[in-house]
Amino acid sequence: MNAMEIKDLQPRMGNVDIILNITEKGDVRTFEKFGKSGKVCTTVATDSSGKISLTLWNDDVDKVAVGDKIQIKNGWVGEYQGELQLSTGKFGTLEVLEKSKADEPKTAEPEDSEPEEFDEPFTDEEVVDDEK
């Protein structure tokens, strides 16, 4: 089956198979439902025909970054305040086809840049190994 385009999507449409580019990613929110906590995040996704709001749930929230090319299989289109909202729904899947180039290591650092927090070379595991 050929992938759909955003312009083809309708409210309450299921079985959506579409390839999208992530152009914006909103704040991650946490919630509790049935005694379990989860994460949700709203993104904006585009293709050559338009843009749509894409809601990410739980594991998919951390999987996706701005600039990524993704594929939704068996997705679901909802509607909120007149705007279409795409999500994986209960049965769909999200696959990252291409990671954003921004995720790749930078080759040259400007001299005035601040060191980033994750530059610390030691991990908890290394500290434990030293105590043997």
Tab-separated table of N, CA and C in Angstrom:
chain	number	residue	atom	x	y	z
A	1	MET	N	0.842	-1.182	0.000
A	1	MET	CA	0.000	0.000	0.000
A	1	MET	C	0.887	1.245	0.000
A	2	ASN	N	0.570	2.197	-0.861
A	2	ASN	CA	1.322	3.448	-0.884
A	2	ASN	C	0.998	4.266	0.347
A	3	ALA	N	1.978	4.975	0.835
A	3	ALA	CA	1.760	5.830	2.006
A	3	ALA	C	0.792	6.952	1.628
A	4	MET	N	0.016	7.359	2.616
A	4	MET	CA	-0.938	8.451	2.425
A	4	MET	C	-0.201	9.783	2.546
A	5	GLU	N	-0.936	10.861	2.275
A	5	GLU	CA	-0.419	12.200	2.495
A	5	GLU	C	-1.336	12.910	3.480
A	6	ILE	N	-0.809	13.952	4.111
A	6	ILE	CA	-1.595	14.685	5.107
A	6	ILE	C	-2.914	15.172	4.516
A	7	LYS	N	-2.894	15.636	3.261
A	7	LYS	CA	-4.114	16.175	2.657
A	7	LYS	C	-5.221	15.113	2.533
A	8	ASP	N	-4.849	13.837	2.589
A	8	ASP	CA	-5.835	12.753	2.456
A	8	ASP	C	-6.508	12.404	3.784
A	9	LEU	N	-5.979	12.900	4.900
A	9	LEU	CA	-6.467	12.470	6.206
A	9	LEU	C	-7.794	13.130	6.567
A	10	GLN	N	-8.656	12.343	7.210
A	10	GLN	CA	-9.970	12.811	7.637
A	10	GLN	C	-10.142	12.478	9.121
A	11	PRO	N	-11.014	13.234	9.846
A	11	PRO	CA	-11.272	12.902	11.252
A	11	PRO	C	-11.799	11.476	11.399
A	12	ARG	N	-11.387	10.818	12.474
A	12	ARG	CA	-11.808	9.456	12.821
A	12	ARG	C	-11.374	8.423	11.779
A	13	MET	N	-10.337	8.731	11.024
A	13	MET	CA	-9.797	7.774	10.051
A	13	MET	C	-8.783	6.885	10.764
A	14	GLY	N	-8.877	5.593	10.556
A	14	GLY	CA	-7.914	4.650	11.122
A	14	GLY	C	-7.049	4.054	10.027
A	15	ASN	N	-6.161	3.155	10.419
A	15	ASN	CA	-5.282	2.445	9.494
A	15	ASN	C	-4.483	3.416	8.619
A	16	VAL	N	-3.970	4.477	9.245
A	16	VAL	CA	-3.202	5.483	8.514
A	16	VAL	C	-1.752	5.025	8.401
A	17	ASP	N	-1.237	5.005	7.169
A	17	ASP	CA	0.168	4.677	6.908
A	17	ASP	C	0.763	5.889	6.207
A	18	ILE	N	1.660	6.592	6.896
A	18	ILE	CA	2.125	7.873	6.370
A	18	ILE	C	3.575	8.131	6.792
A	19	ILE	N	4.318	8.812	5.925
A	19	ILE	CA	5.703	9.207	6.206
A	19	ILE	C	5.719	10.718	6.395
A	20	LEU	N	6.325	11.169	7.504
A	20	LEU	CA	6.285	12.577	7.887
A	20	LEU	C	7.647	13.064	8.347
A	21	ASN	N	7.829	14.385	8.299
A	21	ASN	CA	9.008	15.037	8.865
A	21	ASN	C	8.566	15.820	10.090
A	22	ILE	N	9.313	15.686	11.186
A	22	ILE	CA	8.984	16.403	12.421
A	22	ILE	C	9.603	17.797	12.343
A	23	THR	N	8.755	18.841	12.429
A	23	THR	CA	9.266	20.209	12.307
A	23	THR	C	9.240	20.970	13.628
A	24	GLU	N	8.396	20.556	14.558
A	24	GLU	CA	8.345	21.189	15.880
A	24	GLU	C	8.042	20.112	16.903
A	25	LYS	N	8.545	20.320	18.134
A	25	LYS	CA	8.244	19.389	19.221
A	25	LYS	C	7.942	20.204	20.466
A	26	GLY	N	6.770	20.009	21.029
A	26	GLY	CA	6.351	20.767	22.197
A	26	GLY	C	6.912	20.179	23.477
A	27	ASP	N	6.495	20.749	24.589
A	27	ASP	CA	6.943	20.281	25.896
A	27	ASP	C	6.371	18.899	26.201
A	28	VAL	N	7.167	18.083	26.859
A	28	VAL	CA	6.720	16.762	27.290
A	28	VAL	C	5.923	16.929	28.580
A	29	ARG	N	4.748	16.337	28.623
A	29	ARG	CA	3.914	16.382	29.825
A	29	ARG	C	3.774	14.969	30.374
A	30	THR	N	3.700	14.860	31.688
A	30	THR	CA	3.464	13.550	32.303
A	30	THR	C	2.042	13.521	32.829
A	31	PHE	N	1.490	12.315	32.917
A	31	PHE	CA	0.120	12.161	33.385
A	31	PHE	C	-0.003	10.834	34.113
A	32	GLU	N	-1.073	10.686	34.849
A	32	GLU	CA	-1.384	9.412	35.496
A	32	GLU	C	-2.742	8.939	35.037
A	33	LYS	N	-2.810	7.663	34.694
A	33	LYS	CA	-4.080	7.085	34.265
A	33	LYS	C	-4.105	5.651	34.756
A	34	PHE	N	-5.163	5.283	35.423
A	34	PHE	CA	-5.307	3.927	35.972
A	34	PHE	C	-4.109	3.545	36.837
A	35	GLY	N	-3.589	4.529	37.593
A	35	GLY	CA	-2.488	4.257	38.516
A	35	GLY	C	-1.127	4.143	37.869
A	36	LYS	N	-1.035	4.352	36.546
A	36	LYS	CA	0.261	4.297	35.867
A	36	LYS	C	0.581	5.682	35.325
A	37	SER	N	1.860	6.039	35.375
A	37	SER	CA	2.233	7.336	34.813
A	37	SER	C	2.661	7.150	33.366
A	38	GLY	N	2.497	8.193	32.601
A	38	GLY	CA	2.893	8.152	31.201
A	38	GLY	C	3.360	9.514	30.755
A	39	LYS	N	3.826	9.583	29.499
A	39	LYS	CA	4.298	10.842	28.924
A	39	LYS	C	3.538	11.105	27.636
A	40	VAL	N	3.314	12.371	27.356
A	40	VAL	CA	2.679	12.762	26.104
A	40	VAL	C	3.335	14.049	25.614
A	41	CYS	N	3.406	14.195	24.305
A	41	CYS	CA	4.043	15.355	23.700
A	41	CYS	C	3.375	15.618	22.349
A	42	THR	N	3.129	16.882	22.066
A	42	THR	CA	2.548	17.245	20.777
A	42	THR	C	3.647	17.771	19.867
A	43	THR	N	3.668	17.274	18.634
A	43	THR	CA	4.634	17.726	17.642
A	43	THR	C	3.875	18.233	16.424
A	44	VAL	N	4.591	18.917	15.556
A	44	VAL	CA	4.048	19.283	14.256
A	44	VAL	C	4.827	18.482	13.219
A	45	ALA	N	4.080	17.813	12.341
A	45	ALA	CA	4.693	16.983	11.310
A	45	ALA	C	4.223	17.467	9.940
A	46	THR	N	5.105	17.352	8.952
A	46	THR	CA	4.775	17.829	7.609
A	46	THR	C	5.113	16.778	6.560
A	47	ASP	N	4.460	16.920	5.417
A	47	ASP	CA	4.893	16.240	4.203
A	47	ASP	C	4.691	17.232	3.062
A	48	SER	N	4.817	16.805	1.816
A	48	SER	CA	4.725	17.750	0.704
A	48	SER	C	3.330	18.346	0.554
A	49	SER	N	2.318	17.748	1.207
A	49	SER	CA	0.943	18.223	1.022
A	49	SER	C	0.441	19.116	2.153
A	50	GLY	N	1.196	19.218	3.274
A	50	GLY	CA	0.705	20.055	4.356
A	50	GLY	C	1.338	19.716	5.683
A	51	LYS	N	0.673	20.132	6.786
A	51	LYS	CA	1.182	19.828	8.121
A	51	LYS	C	0.032	19.376	9.012
A	52	ILE	N	0.400	18.647	10.073
A	52	ILE	CA	-0.597	18.105	10.992
A	52	ILE	C	0.001	18.031	12.388
A	53	SER	N	-0.861	18.099	13.373
A	53	SER	CA	-0.449	17.903	14.758
A	53	SER	C	-0.316	16.400	14.999
A	54	LEU	N	0.828	15.981	15.527
A	54	LEU	CA	1.087	14.566	15.805
A	54	LEU	C	1.320	14.415	17.300
A	55	THR	N	0.510	13.595	17.940
A	55	THR	CA	0.639	13.365	19.378
A	55	THR	C	1.485	12.120	19.608
A	56	LEU	N	2.548	12.268	20.411
A	56	LEU	CA	3.434	11.151	20.759
A	56	LEU	C	3.111	10.697	22.171
A	57	TRP	N	3.119	9.389	22.398
A	57	TRP	CA	2.815	8.816	23.709
A	57	TRP	C	3.987	7.990	24.206
A	58	ASN	N	4.279	8.108	25.482
A	58	ASN	CA	5.215	7.242	26.217
A	58	ASN	C	6.548	7.055	25.502
A	59	ASP	N	6.895	5.824	25.084
A	59	ASP	CA	8.218	5.558	24.504
A	59	ASP	C	8.481	6.372	23.240
A	60	ASP	N	7.414	6.670	22.474
A	60	ASP	CA	7.604	7.426	21.238
A	60	ASP	C	8.070	8.856	21.507
A	61	VAL	N	7.770	9.396	22.690
A	61	VAL	CA	8.153	10.772	23.035
A	61	VAL	C	9.669	10.945	22.926
A	62	ASP	N	10.436	10.004	23.488
A	62	ASP	CA	11.898	10.105	23.498
A	62	ASP	C	12.525	9.645	22.184
A	63	LYS	N	11.767	8.916	21.393
A	63	LYS	CA	12.284	8.346	20.149
A	63	LYS	C	12.447	9.411	19.059
A	64	VAL	N	11.637	10.470	19.133
A	64	VAL	CA	11.508	11.408	18.024
A	64	VAL	C	12.102	12.780	18.367
A	65	ALA	N	12.848	13.365	17.415
A	65	ALA	CA	13.403	14.718	17.566
A	65	ALA	C	13.033	15.546	16.340
A	66	VAL	N	13.102	16.862	16.498
A	66	VAL	CA	12.859	17.759	15.370
A	66	VAL	C	13.858	17.440	14.265
A	67	GLY	N	13.382	17.334	13.035
A	67	GLY	CA	14.236	17.005	11.897
A	67	GLY	C	14.189	15.539	11.518
A	68	ASP	N	13.617	14.699	12.376
A	68	ASP	CA	13.522	13.272	12.062
A	68	ASP	C	12.477	13.022	10.978
A	69	LYS	N	12.715	11.991	10.189
A	69	LYS	CA	11.727	11.501	9.223
A	69	LYS	C	11.156	10.216	9.815
A	70	ILE	N	9.844	10.173	9.972
A	70	ILE	CA	9.210	9.041	10.645
A	70	ILE	C	8.134	8.411	9.770
A	71	GLN	N	7.782	7.189	10.126
A	71	GLN	CA	6.647	6.530	9.481
A	71	GLN	C	5.677	6.073	10.560
A	72	ILE	N	4.411	6.437	10.376
A	72	ILE	CA	3.333	5.956	11.241
A	72	ILE	C	2.632	4.843	10.481
A	73	LYS	N	2.457	3.704	11.135
A	73	LYS	CA	1.697	2.600	10.542
A	73	LYS	C	0.491	2.325	11.421
A	74	ASN	N	-0.646	2.136	10.798
A	74	ASN	CA	-1.893	1.846	11.506
A	74	ASN	C	-2.242	2.967	12.485
A	75	GLY	N	-1.985	4.202	12.054
A	75	GLY	CA	-2.267	5.358	12.894
A	75	GLY	C	-3.746	5.714	12.925
A	76	TRP	N	-4.068	6.706	13.744
A	76	TRP	CA	-5.452	7.128	13.954
A	76	TRP	C	-5.510	8.654	13.900
A	77	VAL	N	-6.517	9.181	13.198
A	77	VAL	CA	-6.708	10.624	13.112
A	77	VAL	C	-7.872	11.021	14.010
A	78	GLY	N	-7.577	11.873	14.972
A	78	GLY	CA	-8.619	12.436	15.814
A	78	GLY	C	-8.831	13.889	15.442
A	79	GLU	N	-9.711	14.548	16.177
A	79	GLU	CA	-9.966	15.962	15.934
A	79	GLU	C	-10.110	16.644	17.282
A	80	TYR	N	-9.436	17.780	17.448
A	80	TYR	CA	-9.524	18.536	18.691
A	80	TYR	C	-9.670	20.003	18.329
A	81	GLN	N	-10.745	20.613	18.746
A	81	GLN	CA	-11.031	22.024	18.466
A	81	GLN	C	-10.887	22.330	16.975
A	82	GLY	N	-11.415	21.437	16.150
A	82	GLY	CA	-11.420	21.658	14.710
A	82	GLY	C	-10.129	21.341	13.992
A	83	GLU	N	-9.082	20.962	14.742
A	83	GLU	CA	-7.787	20.632	14.131
A	83	GLU	C	-7.615	19.113	14.093
A	84	LEU	N	-7.098	18.608	12.980
A	84	LEU	CA	-6.805	17.175	12.906
A	84	LEU	C	-5.600	16.868	13.785
A	85	GLN	N	-5.655	15.725	14.465
A	85	GLN	CA	-4.539	15.270	15.292
A	85	GLN	C	-4.268	13.812	14.975
A	86	LEU	N	-3.048	13.536	14.565
A	86	LEU	CA	-2.640	12.175	14.234
A	86	LEU	C	-1.934	11.557	15.432
A	87	SER	N	-2.177	10.276	15.690
A	87	SER	CA	-1.421	9.554	16.722
A	87	SER	C	-1.341	8.090	16.317
A	88	THR	N	-0.556	7.333	17.084
A	88	THR	CA	-0.471	5.904	16.801
A	88	THR	C	-1.707	5.173	17.326
A	89	GLY	N	-2.504	5.835	18.168
A	89	GLY	CA	-3.699	5.179	18.697
A	89	GLY	C	-3.323	3.966	19.531
A	90	LYS	N	-4.248	3.042	19.676
A	90	LYS	CA	-3.983	1.855	20.501
A	90	LYS	C	-3.137	0.818	19.778
A	91	PHE	N	-3.227	0.767	18.466
A	91	PHE	CA	-2.650	-0.366	17.737
A	91	PHE	C	-1.563	0.023	16.739
A	92	GLY	N	-1.290	1.319	16.606
A	92	GLY	CA	-0.337	1.759	15.595
A	92	GLY	C	1.103	1.718	16.080
A	93	THR	N	2.020	1.957	15.156
A	93	THR	CA	3.446	1.986	15.478
A	93	THR	C	4.087	3.215	14.841
A	94	LEU	N	5.174	3.669	15.458
A	94	LEU	CA	5.966	4.777	14.932
A	94	LEU	C	7.383	4.271	14.741
A	95	GLU	N	7.928	4.501	13.562
A	95	GLU	CA	9.305	4.099	13.274
A	95	GLU	C	10.063	5.321	12.771
A	96	VAL	N	11.267	5.552	13.302
A	96	VAL	CA	12.112	6.630	12.808
A	96	VAL	C	12.884	6.098	11.603
A	97	LEU	N	12.647	6.690	10.437
A	97	LEU	CA	13.317	6.254	9.214
A	97	LEU	C	14.686	6.912	9.075
A	98	GLU	N	14.764	8.209	9.418
A	98	GLU	CA	16.039	8.941	9.351
A	98	GLU	C	16.107	9.872	10.543
A	99	LYS	N	17.224	9.803	11.282
A	99	LYS	CA	17.422	10.712	12.413
A	99	LYS	C	17.839	12.077	11.881
A	100	SER	N	17.505	13.101	12.640
A	100	SER	CA	17.898	14.465	12.317
A	100	SER	C	19.413	14.565	12.258
A	101	LYS	N	19.919	15.376	11.350
A	101	LYS	CA	21.367	15.611	11.270
A	101	LYS	C	21.877	16.297	12.544
A	102	ALA	N	21.003	16.987	13.242
A	102	ALA	CA	21.405	17.689	14.473
A	102	ALA	C	21.830	16.712	15.569
A	103	ASP	N	21.398	15.447	15.463
A	103	ASP	CA	21.753	14.458	16.476
A	103	ASP	C	23.183	13.934	16.317
A	104	GLU	N	23.795	14.197	15.169
A	104	GLU	CA	25.146	13.681	14.939
A	104	GLU	C	26.159	14.515	15.711
A	105	PRO	N	27.276	13.894	16.128
A	105	PRO	CA	28.289	14.646	16.879
A	105	PRO	C	28.841	15.788	16.036
A	106	LYS	N	29.110	16.891	16.681
A	106	LYS	CA	29.674	18.043	15.975
A	106	LYS	C	31.180	17.823	15.823
A	107	THR	N	31.706	18.227	14.685
A	107	THR	CA	33.131	18.001	14.438
A	107	THR	C	33.991	19.086	15.058
A	108	ALA	N	33.530	20.327	15.058
A	108	ALA	CA	34.330	21.421	15.627
A	108	ALA	C	33.491	22.209	16.612
A	109	GLU	N	34.064	22.432	17.786
A	109	GLU	CA	33.378	23.223	18.808
A	109	GLU	C	33.939	24.637	18.791
A	110	PRO	N	33.080	25.651	18.780
A	110	PRO	CA	33.602	27.011	18.926
A	110	PRO	C	34.273	27.157	20.293
A	111	GLU	N	35.335	27.944	20.368
A	111	GLU	CA	36.118	28.026	21.602
A	111	GLU	C	35.352	28.638	22.759
A	112	ASP	N	34.366	29.483	22.462
A	112	ASP	CA	33.654	30.132	23.550
A	112	ASP	C	32.420	29.339	23.997
A	113	SER	N	32.274	28.115	23.509
A	113	SER	CA	31.079	27.354	23.872
A	113	SER	C	31.205	26.801	25.291
A	114	GLU	N	30.076	26.741	25.955
A	114	GLU	CA	30.045	26.180	27.309
A	114	GLU	C	30.107	24.658	27.214
A	115	PRO	N	30.833	23.989	28.096
A	115	PRO	CA	30.797	22.521	28.082
A	115	PRO	C	29.391	22.043	28.435
A	116	GLU	N	28.967	20.969	27.796
A	116	GLU	CA	27.625	20.459	28.064
A	116	GLU	C	27.661	19.500	29.238
A	117	GLU	N	26.523	19.347	29.890
A	117	GLU	CA	26.451	18.575	31.131
A	117	GLU	C	26.897	17.128	30.961
A	118	PHE	N	26.616	16.549	29.790
A	118	PHE	CA	26.907	15.123	29.626
A	118	PHE	C	28.359	14.851	29.233
A	119	ASP	N	29.223	15.853	29.315
A	119	ASP	CA	30.636	15.649	29.013
A	119	ASP	C	31.384	14.948	30.151
A	120	GLU	N	30.766	14.785	31.314
A	120	GLU	CA	31.395	14.135	32.465
A	120	GLU	C	31.762	12.691	32.086
A	121	PRO	N	33.039	12.304	32.160
A	121	PRO	CA	33.455	10.988	31.653
A	121	PRO	C	33.086	9.823	32.578
A	122	PHE	N	32.797	10.072	33.850
A	122	PHE	CA	32.577	8.970	34.773
A	122	PHE	C	31.109	8.588	34.843
A	123	THR	N	30.864	7.295	34.934
A	123	THR	CA	29.493	6.816	35.153
A	123	THR	C	29.458	6.103	36.495
A	124	ASP	N	28.284	5.838	36.989
A	124	ASP	CA	28.141	5.116	38.255
A	124	ASP	C	28.819	3.747	38.174
A	125	GLU	N	28.741	3.115	37.003
A	125	GLU	CA	29.340	1.783	36.853
A	125	GLU	C	30.855	1.836	37.050
A	126	GLU	N	31.496	2.867	36.485
A	126	GLU	CA	32.952	2.972	36.618
A	126	GLU	C	33.341	3.183	38.084
A	127	VAL	N	32.556	3.967	38.797
A	127	VAL	CA	32.856	4.210	40.215
A	127	VAL	C	32.760	2.895	40.982
A	128	VAL	N	31.741	2.096	40.703
A	128	VAL	CA	31.575	0.803	41.386
A	128	VAL	C	32.753	-0.112	41.066
A	129	ASP	N	33.202	-0.122	39.803
A	129	ASP	CA	34.324	-0.983	39.407
A	129	ASP	C	35.590	-0.595	40.170
A	130	ASP	N	35.806	0.681	40.438
A	130	ASP	CA	37.023	1.144	41.122
A	130	ASP	C	37.077	0.649	42.581
A	131	GLU	N	35.950	0.291	43.155
A	131	GLU	CA	35.923	-0.081	44.572
A	131	GLU	C	36.271	-1.549	44.807
A	132	LYS	N	36.515	-2.295	43.765
A	132	LYS	CA	36.801	-3.732	43.933
A	132	LYS	C	38.126	-3.957	44.617
